[in-house]
Coordinates of C-alpha atoms and ligand atoms in Angstrom, one line a residue:
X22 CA 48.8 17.5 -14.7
X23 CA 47.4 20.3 -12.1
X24 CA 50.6 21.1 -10.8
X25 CA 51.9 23.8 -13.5
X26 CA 54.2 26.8 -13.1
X27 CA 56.2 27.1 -10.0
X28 CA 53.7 24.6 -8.2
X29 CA 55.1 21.9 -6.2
X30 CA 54.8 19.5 -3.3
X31 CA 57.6 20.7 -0.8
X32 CA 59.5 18.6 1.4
X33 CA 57.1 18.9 4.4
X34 CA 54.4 17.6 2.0
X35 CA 52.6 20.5 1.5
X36 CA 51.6 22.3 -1.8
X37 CA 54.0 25.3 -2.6
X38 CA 53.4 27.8 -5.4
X39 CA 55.9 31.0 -6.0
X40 CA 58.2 29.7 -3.4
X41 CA 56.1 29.9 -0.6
X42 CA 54.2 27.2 1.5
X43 CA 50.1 27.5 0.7
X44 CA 49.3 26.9 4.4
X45 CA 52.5 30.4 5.0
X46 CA 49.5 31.8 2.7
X47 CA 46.8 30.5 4.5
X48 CA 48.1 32.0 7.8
X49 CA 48.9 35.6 6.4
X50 CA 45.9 36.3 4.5
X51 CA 43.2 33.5 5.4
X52 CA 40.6 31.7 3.2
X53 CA 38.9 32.0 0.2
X54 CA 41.7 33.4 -0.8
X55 CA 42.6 33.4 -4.8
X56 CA 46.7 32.9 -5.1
X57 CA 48.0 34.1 -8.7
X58 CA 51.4 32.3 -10.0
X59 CA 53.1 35.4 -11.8
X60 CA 55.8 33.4 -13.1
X61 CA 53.4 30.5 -14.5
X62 CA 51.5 33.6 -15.9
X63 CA 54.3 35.1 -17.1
X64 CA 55.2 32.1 -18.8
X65 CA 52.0 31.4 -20.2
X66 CA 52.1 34.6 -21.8
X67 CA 55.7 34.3 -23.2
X68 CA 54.9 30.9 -24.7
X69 CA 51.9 32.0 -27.0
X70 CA 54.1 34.8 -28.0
X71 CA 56.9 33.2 -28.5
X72 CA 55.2 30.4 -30.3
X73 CA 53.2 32.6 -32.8
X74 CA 55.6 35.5 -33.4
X75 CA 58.2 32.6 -34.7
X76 CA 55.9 32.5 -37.8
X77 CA 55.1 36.0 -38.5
X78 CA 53.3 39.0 -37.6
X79 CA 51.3 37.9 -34.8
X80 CA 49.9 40.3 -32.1
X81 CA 48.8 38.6 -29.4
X82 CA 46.1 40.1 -27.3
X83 CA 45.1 38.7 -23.5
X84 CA 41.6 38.5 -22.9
X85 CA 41.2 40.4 -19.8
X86 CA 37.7 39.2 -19.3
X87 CA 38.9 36.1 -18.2
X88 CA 41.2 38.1 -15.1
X89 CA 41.7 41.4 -14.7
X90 CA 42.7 44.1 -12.3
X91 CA 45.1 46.4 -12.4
X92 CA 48.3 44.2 -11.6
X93 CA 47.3 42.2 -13.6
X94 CA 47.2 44.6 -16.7
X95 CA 50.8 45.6 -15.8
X96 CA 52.2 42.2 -16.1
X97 CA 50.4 41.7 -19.8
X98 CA 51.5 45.4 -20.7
X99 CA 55.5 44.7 -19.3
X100 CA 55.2 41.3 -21.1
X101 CA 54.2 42.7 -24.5
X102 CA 51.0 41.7 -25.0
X103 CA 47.8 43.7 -26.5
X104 CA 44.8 43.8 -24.4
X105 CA 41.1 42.8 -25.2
X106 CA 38.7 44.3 -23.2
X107 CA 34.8 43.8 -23.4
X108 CA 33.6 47.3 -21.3
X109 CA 34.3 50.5 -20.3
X110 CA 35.1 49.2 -16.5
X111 CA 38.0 46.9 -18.2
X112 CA 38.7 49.4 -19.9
X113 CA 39.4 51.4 -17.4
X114 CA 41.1 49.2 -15.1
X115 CA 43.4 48.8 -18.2
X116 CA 43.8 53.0 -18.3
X117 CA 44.5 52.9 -14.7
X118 CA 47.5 50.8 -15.4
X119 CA 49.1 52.2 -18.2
X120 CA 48.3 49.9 -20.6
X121 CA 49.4 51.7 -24.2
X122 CA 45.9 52.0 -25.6
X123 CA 47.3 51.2 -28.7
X124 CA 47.7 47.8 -27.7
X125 CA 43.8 47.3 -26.7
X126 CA 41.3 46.0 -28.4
X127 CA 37.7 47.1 -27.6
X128 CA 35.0 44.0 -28.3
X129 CA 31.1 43.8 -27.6
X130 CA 28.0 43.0 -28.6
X131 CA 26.2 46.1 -27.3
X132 CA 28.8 49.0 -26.3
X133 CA 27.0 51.7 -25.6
X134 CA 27.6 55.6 -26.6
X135 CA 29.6 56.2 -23.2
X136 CA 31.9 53.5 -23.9
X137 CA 32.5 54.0 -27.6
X138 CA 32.9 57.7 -27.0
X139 CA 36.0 56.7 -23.8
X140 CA 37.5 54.0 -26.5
X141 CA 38.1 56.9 -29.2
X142 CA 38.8 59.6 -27.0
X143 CA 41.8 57.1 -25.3
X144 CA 42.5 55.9 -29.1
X145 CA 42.3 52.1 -28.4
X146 CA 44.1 50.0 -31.2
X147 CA 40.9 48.5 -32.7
X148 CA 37.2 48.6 -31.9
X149 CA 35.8 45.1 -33.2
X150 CA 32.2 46.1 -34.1
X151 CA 29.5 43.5 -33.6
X152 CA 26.4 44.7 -35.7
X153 CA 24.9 47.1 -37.6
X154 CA 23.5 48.9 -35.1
X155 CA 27.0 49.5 -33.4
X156 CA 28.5 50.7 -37.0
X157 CA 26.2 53.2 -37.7
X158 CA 26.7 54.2 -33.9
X159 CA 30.5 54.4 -34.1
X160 CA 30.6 56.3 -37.5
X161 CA 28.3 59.1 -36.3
X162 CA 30.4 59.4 -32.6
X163 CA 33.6 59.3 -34.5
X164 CA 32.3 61.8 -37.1
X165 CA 31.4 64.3 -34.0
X166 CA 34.8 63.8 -32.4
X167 CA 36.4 64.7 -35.7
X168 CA 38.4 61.2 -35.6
X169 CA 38.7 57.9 -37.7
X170 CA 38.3 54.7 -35.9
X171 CA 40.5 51.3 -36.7
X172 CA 38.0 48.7 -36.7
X173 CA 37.5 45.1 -37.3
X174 CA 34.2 43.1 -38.1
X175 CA 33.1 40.2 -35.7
X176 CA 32.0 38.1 -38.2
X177 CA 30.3 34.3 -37.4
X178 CA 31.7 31.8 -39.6
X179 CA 29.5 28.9 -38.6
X180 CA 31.9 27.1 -37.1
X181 CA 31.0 25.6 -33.4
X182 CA 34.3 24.5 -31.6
X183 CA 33.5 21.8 -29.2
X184 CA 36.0 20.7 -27.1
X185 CA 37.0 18.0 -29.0
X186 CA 35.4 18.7 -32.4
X187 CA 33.6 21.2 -34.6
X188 CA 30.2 21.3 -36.6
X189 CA 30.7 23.2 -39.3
X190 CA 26.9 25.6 -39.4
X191 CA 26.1 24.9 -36.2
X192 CA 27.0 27.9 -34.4
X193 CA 25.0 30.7 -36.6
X194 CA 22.4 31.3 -33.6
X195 CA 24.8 33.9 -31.6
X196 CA 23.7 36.7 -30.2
X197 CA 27.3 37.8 -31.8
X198 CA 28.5 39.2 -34.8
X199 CA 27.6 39.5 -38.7
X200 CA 26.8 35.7 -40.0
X201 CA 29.2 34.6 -42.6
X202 CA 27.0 31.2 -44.4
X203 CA 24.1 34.3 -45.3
X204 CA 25.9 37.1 -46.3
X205 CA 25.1 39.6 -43.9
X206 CA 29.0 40.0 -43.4
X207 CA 29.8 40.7 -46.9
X208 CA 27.1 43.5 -46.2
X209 CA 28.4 44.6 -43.2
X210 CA 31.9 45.1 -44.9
X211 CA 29.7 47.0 -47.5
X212 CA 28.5 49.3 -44.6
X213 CA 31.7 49.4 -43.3
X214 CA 33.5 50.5 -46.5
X215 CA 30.8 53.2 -47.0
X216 CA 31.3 54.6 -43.3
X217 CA 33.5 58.0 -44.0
X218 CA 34.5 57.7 -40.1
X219 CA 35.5 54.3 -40.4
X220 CA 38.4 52.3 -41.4
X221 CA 38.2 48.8 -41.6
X222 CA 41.7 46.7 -40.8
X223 CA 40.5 43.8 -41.0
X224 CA 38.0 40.7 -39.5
X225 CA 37.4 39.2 -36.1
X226 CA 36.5 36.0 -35.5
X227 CA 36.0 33.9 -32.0
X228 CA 34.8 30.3 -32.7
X229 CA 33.9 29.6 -28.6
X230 CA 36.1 28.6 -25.5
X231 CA 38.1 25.5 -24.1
X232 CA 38.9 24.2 -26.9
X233 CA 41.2 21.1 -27.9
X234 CA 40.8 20.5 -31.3
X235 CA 43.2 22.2 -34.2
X236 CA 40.4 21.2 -37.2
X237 CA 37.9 24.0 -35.6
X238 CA 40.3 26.8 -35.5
X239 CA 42.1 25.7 -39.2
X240 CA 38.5 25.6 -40.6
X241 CA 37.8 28.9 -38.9
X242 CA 41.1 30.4 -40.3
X243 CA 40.3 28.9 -43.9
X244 CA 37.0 30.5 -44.5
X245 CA 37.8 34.0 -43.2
X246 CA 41.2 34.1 -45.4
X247 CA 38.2 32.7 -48.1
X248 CA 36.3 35.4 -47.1
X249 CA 39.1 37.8 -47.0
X250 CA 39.6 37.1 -50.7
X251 CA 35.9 37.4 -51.5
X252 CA 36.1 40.8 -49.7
X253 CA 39.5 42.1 -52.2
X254 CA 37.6 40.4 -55.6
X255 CA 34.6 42.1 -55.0
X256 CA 35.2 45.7 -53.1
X257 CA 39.3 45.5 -53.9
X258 CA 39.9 46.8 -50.1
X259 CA 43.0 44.6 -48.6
X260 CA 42.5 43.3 -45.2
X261 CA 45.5 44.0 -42.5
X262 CA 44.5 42.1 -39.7
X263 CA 43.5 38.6 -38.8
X264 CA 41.9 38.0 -35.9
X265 CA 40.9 34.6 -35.0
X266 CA 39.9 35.3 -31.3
X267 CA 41.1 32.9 -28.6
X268 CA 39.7 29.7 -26.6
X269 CA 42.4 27.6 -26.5
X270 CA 41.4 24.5 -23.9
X271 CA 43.4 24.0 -20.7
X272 CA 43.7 21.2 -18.2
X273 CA 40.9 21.4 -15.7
X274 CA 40.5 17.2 -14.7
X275 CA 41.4 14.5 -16.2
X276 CA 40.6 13.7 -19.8
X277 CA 41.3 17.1 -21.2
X278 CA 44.3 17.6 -23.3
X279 CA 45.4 20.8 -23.9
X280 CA 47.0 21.7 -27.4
X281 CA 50.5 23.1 -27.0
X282 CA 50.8 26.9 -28.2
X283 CA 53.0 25.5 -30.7
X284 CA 50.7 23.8 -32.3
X285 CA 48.2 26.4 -32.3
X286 CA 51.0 28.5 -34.2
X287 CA 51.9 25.8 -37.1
X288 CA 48.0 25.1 -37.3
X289 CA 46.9 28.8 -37.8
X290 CA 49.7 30.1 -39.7
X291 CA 50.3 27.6 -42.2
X292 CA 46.6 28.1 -43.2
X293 CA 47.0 31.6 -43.3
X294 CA 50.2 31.6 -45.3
X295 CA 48.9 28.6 -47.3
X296 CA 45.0 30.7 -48.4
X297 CA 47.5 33.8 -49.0
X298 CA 49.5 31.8 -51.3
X299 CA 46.0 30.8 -52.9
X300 CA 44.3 33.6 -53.5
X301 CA 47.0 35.8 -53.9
X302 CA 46.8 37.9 -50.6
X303 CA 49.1 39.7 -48.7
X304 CA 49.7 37.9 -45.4
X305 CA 47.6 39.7 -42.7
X306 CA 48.7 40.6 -39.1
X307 CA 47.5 37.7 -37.6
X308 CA 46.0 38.5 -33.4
X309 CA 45.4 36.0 -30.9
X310 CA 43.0 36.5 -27.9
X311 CA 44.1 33.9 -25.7
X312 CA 42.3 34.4 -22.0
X313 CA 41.8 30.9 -19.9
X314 CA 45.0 29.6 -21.8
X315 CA 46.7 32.3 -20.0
X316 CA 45.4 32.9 -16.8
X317 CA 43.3 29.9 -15.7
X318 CA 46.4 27.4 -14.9
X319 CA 48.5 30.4 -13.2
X320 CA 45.8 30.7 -10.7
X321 CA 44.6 28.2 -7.5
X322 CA 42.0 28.8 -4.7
X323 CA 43.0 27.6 -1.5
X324 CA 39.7 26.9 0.7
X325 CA 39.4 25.9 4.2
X326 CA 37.1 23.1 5.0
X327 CA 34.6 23.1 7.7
X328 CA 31.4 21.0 7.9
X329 CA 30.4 17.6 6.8
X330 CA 27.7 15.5 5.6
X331 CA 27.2 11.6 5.0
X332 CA 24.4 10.5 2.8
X333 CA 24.5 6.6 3.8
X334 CA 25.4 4.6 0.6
X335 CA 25.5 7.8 -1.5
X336 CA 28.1 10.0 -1.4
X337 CA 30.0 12.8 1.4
X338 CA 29.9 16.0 1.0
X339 CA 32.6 18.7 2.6
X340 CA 31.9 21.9 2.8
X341 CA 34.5 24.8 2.3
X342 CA 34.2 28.2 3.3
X343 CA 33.7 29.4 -1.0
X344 CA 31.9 28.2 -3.4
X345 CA 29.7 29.4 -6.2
X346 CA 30.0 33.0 -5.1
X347 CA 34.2 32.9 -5.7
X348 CA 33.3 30.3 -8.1
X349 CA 30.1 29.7 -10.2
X350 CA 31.9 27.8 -13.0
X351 CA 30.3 24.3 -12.1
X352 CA 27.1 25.6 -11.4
X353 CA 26.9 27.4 -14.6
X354 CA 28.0 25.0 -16.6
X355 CA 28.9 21.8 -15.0
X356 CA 33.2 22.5 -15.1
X357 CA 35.3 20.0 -13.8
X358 CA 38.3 20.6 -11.9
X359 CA 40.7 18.8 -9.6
X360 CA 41.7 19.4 -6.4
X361 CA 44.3 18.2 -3.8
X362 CA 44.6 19.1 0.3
X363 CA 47.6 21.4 0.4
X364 CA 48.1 20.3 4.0
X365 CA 48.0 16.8 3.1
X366 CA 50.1 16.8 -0.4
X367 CA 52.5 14.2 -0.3
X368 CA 49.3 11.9 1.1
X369 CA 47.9 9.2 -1.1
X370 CA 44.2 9.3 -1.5
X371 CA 41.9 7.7 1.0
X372 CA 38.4 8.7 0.3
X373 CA 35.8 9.8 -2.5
X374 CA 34.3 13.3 -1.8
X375 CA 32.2 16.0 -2.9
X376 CA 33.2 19.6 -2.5
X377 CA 30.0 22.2 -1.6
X378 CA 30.4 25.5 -1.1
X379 CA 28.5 27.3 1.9
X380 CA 26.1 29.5 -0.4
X381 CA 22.4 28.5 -0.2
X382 CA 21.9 26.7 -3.6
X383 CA 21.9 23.1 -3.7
X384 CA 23.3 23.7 -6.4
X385 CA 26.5 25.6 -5.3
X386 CA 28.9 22.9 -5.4
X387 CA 32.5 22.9 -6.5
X388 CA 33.5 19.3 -7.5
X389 CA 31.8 15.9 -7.5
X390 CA 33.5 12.9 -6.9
X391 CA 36.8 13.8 -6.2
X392 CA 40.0 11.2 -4.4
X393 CA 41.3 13.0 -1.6
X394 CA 42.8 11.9 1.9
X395 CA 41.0 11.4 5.4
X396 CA 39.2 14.8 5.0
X397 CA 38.5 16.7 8.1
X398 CA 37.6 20.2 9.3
X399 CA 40.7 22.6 9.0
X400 CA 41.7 21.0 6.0
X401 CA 43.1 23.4 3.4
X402 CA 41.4 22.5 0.1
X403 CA 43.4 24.0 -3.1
X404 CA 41.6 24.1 -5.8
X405 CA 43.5 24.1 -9.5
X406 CA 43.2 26.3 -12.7
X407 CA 40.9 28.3 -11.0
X408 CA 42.8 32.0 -12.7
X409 CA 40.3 32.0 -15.2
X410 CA 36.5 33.3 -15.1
X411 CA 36.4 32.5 -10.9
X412 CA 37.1 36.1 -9.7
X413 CA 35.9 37.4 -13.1
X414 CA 32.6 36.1 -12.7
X415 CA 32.6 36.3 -9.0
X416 CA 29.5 38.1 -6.8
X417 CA 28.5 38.5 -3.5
X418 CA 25.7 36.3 -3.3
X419 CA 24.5 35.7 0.3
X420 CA 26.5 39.0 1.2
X421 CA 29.8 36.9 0.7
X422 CA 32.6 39.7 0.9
X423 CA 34.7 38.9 -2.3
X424 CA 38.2 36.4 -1.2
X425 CA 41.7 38.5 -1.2
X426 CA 44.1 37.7 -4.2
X427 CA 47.6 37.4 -3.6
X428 CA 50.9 37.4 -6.4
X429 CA 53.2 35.5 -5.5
X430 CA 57.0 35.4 -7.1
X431 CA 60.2 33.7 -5.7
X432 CA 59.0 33.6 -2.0
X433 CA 56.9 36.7 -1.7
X434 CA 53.3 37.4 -1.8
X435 CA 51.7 40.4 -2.3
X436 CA 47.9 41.7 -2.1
X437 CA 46.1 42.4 -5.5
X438 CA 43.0 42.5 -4.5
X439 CA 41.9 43.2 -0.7
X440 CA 39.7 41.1 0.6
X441 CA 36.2 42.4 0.9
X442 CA 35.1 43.8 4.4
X443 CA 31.3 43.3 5.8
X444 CA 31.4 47.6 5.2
X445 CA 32.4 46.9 1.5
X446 CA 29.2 44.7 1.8
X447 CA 27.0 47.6 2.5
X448 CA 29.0 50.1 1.0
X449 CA 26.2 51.3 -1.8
X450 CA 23.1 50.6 0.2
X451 CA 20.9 53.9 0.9
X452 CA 18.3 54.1 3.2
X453 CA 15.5 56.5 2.3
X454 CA 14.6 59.1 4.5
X455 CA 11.0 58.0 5.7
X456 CA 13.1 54.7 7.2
X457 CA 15.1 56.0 9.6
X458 CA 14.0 55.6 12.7
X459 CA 13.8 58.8 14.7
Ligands
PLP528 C1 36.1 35.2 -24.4 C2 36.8 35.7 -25.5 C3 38.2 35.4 -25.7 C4 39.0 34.6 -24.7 O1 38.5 33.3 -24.6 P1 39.3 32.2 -23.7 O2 38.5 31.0 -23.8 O3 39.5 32.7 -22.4 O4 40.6 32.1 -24.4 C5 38.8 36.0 -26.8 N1 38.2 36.7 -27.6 C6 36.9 37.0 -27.5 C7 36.2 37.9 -28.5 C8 36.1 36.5 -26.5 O5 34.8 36.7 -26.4

């Protein structure tokens, strides 16, 4: 169901979420406008913790890529979390709010010198290095900073996670990480070892995103904890951590059913104890990167509709005042998500429509097909699950000033992010000289 954290239908039929009435919202801080459950997020976070840390060792690590600003990074820092971050700007919003760097993890496929360099200087927890080019990089910075950096290998095990199943060598072509099937990991552990500057904790895998099914990440698990062994046979370093990345599917529309945290937990960690047992290895630290699973539900865009459009015999659109520029997840890759009016909750549905947004893309459309009631201009559209990769991935195409994002918690709402202004808009334009006008 869409409804999740502190979501409900109150008793004037209208959707509430943290207490407060989405059209109270609507009237404070107008439309787009991105709402942020901190309670369901809170919770979300709590539960993988919880769930793991029952079994062992577990650090896990929110993927900030999927939402991040700086209130955001306080909530994951007071609830306990570690952090992964993917640049030097999320990085720095993580700085900015205190997050204990020791608690960050630093990923990428092509970090350049700048960013390596601000990772060691703030001593991030780990730095999980992608290639070879990136090792040899990060050995020579750290040797001219006079430091030793914790790192972890991104290593491809040729597992592709589908949503609801795997193939097992599919996923090889990535522009990410050293390949497991040919060996070029074992070699980059080889590079590793022999990099003075360097001290390798352990190996990173992440097998891809919204994913249902436990048999991709248990066969991920198994062949790095094979791979692990392989490493302590043949070089007799020990591995610390375990890091199996994150991806764990959510409930966007109907049909997808999300895997409890629980059973993530039992699915993981009774390989990893199980291949320990095995091969005779110490149990590592295992770290979780859940992102989506943590802040896609918590979040919902309320919308307000405006124009319509009737193609006879073929379907009506509705236009709100978003779309791909708040949103680009359907255009990208065809995401599903559901929808209700918030205005019109307790209503039953009355007609089939198609959400657009008002970018100029024919393209730039929210949802097709989707039940709602009589649908008419001043509607308030809230859209579900949108936490994750929505403001993330946001732009300002057609000079769209990015939506506000409000927290809201037991009744009150409070600004994360200010809306964007039409001066924000132009706020890095230069004009050479020769065209001003006199
Ligand atoms: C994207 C990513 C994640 C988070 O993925 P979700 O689908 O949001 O859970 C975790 N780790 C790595 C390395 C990633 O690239």
């Amino acid at each position: 169901m869409f409804l999740t954290g502190t979501m409900q239908i109150n008793t004037q039929g209208h959707l509430e979420i943290g207490g407060i009435d989405a059209l109270q919202l609507v009237e404070k801080f107008g439309t787009p406008l991105w709402v942020i459950d901190e309670e369901g997020f809170r919770r979300n976070c709590r539960r993988f913790k919880e769930a793991f840390s029952s079994w062992g060792d577990v650090l896990v690590a929110y993927a900030g890529k999927s939402l991040s600003n700086v209130a955001i990074c306080k909530i994951v820092a007071q609830e306990g979390l570690g952090l992964d971050v993917v640049s030097g700007g999320e990085l720095y919003t993580a700085l900015q709010a205190e997050f204990p760097p020791e608690r960050i993890i630093f990923h990428g496929n092509n970090k350049d010198q700048e960013e390596i360099r601000m990772a060691l200087q703030v001593g991030v927890g780990r730095i999980v290095v992608d290639n070879f080019h990136e090792l040899d990089l990060l050995n020579s910075i750290a040797g001219e900073m006079r430091c030793r950096a914790d790192i972890m290998l991104r290593v491809t095990p040729g597992v592709e996670a589908h949503t609801h199943e795997y193939i097992q060598t599919g996923q090889i072509d990535t522009k990410f990480g050293f390949t497991l099937p040919d060996g070029q990991a074992l070699e980059g552990v080889g590079a590793a070892l022999n990099s003075p500057n360097l001290n390798l904790t352990g190996l990173h895998c992440h097998i891809g995103s919204q994913i249902f099914d436990m048999d991709s990440f248990r066969h991920a698990t198994n062949l790095m904890m094979e791979f692990t062994a392989q490493i302590q046979e043949k070089t007799g370093h020990e591995m610390a951590d375990l890091d199996i990345g994150g991806g764990f599917g959510i409930y966007y529309a109907e049909g997808d059913k999300p895997t409890y945290p629980e059973e993530w937990a039992e699915a993981v960690m009774t390989t990893v104890q199980e291949k320990a047992r095995l091969y005779g290895l110490r149990v590592p630290r295992v770290i979780i990167e859940p992102g989506r699973a943590i802040s896609g539900p918590a979040g919902i865009t309320l919308y307000t509709v405006g124009s319509f459009k009737e193609v006879t015999g073929v379907r009506k659109y509705v236009a709100v005042d978003g779309g791909m520029a708040d949103n680009i997840r359907l255009a990208l890759y065809n995401a599903e998500y559901s929808a209700l009016l918030a205005n019109k909750a307790d209503q039953p549905p009355a007609e089939i429509v198609s959400v657009a947004g008002k970018c100029c893309e024919s393209g730039d459309m929210l949802i097709w097909d989707i039940e709602l009631p009589q649908v008419e201009p001043g509607d308030i559209l809230a859209v579900f699950a949108t936490g994750a990769y929505n403001y993330a991935m946001s732009s300002n195409y057609n000079r769209l000033p990015r939506p506000a994002m409000v927290l809201v918690n037991q009744g009150s709402a409070d600004l994360i992010l200010k809306r964007e202004t039409y001066a924000d808009i132009i706020r890095n334009d230069m004009v050479p000289e020769r065209l001003r006008n006199e």
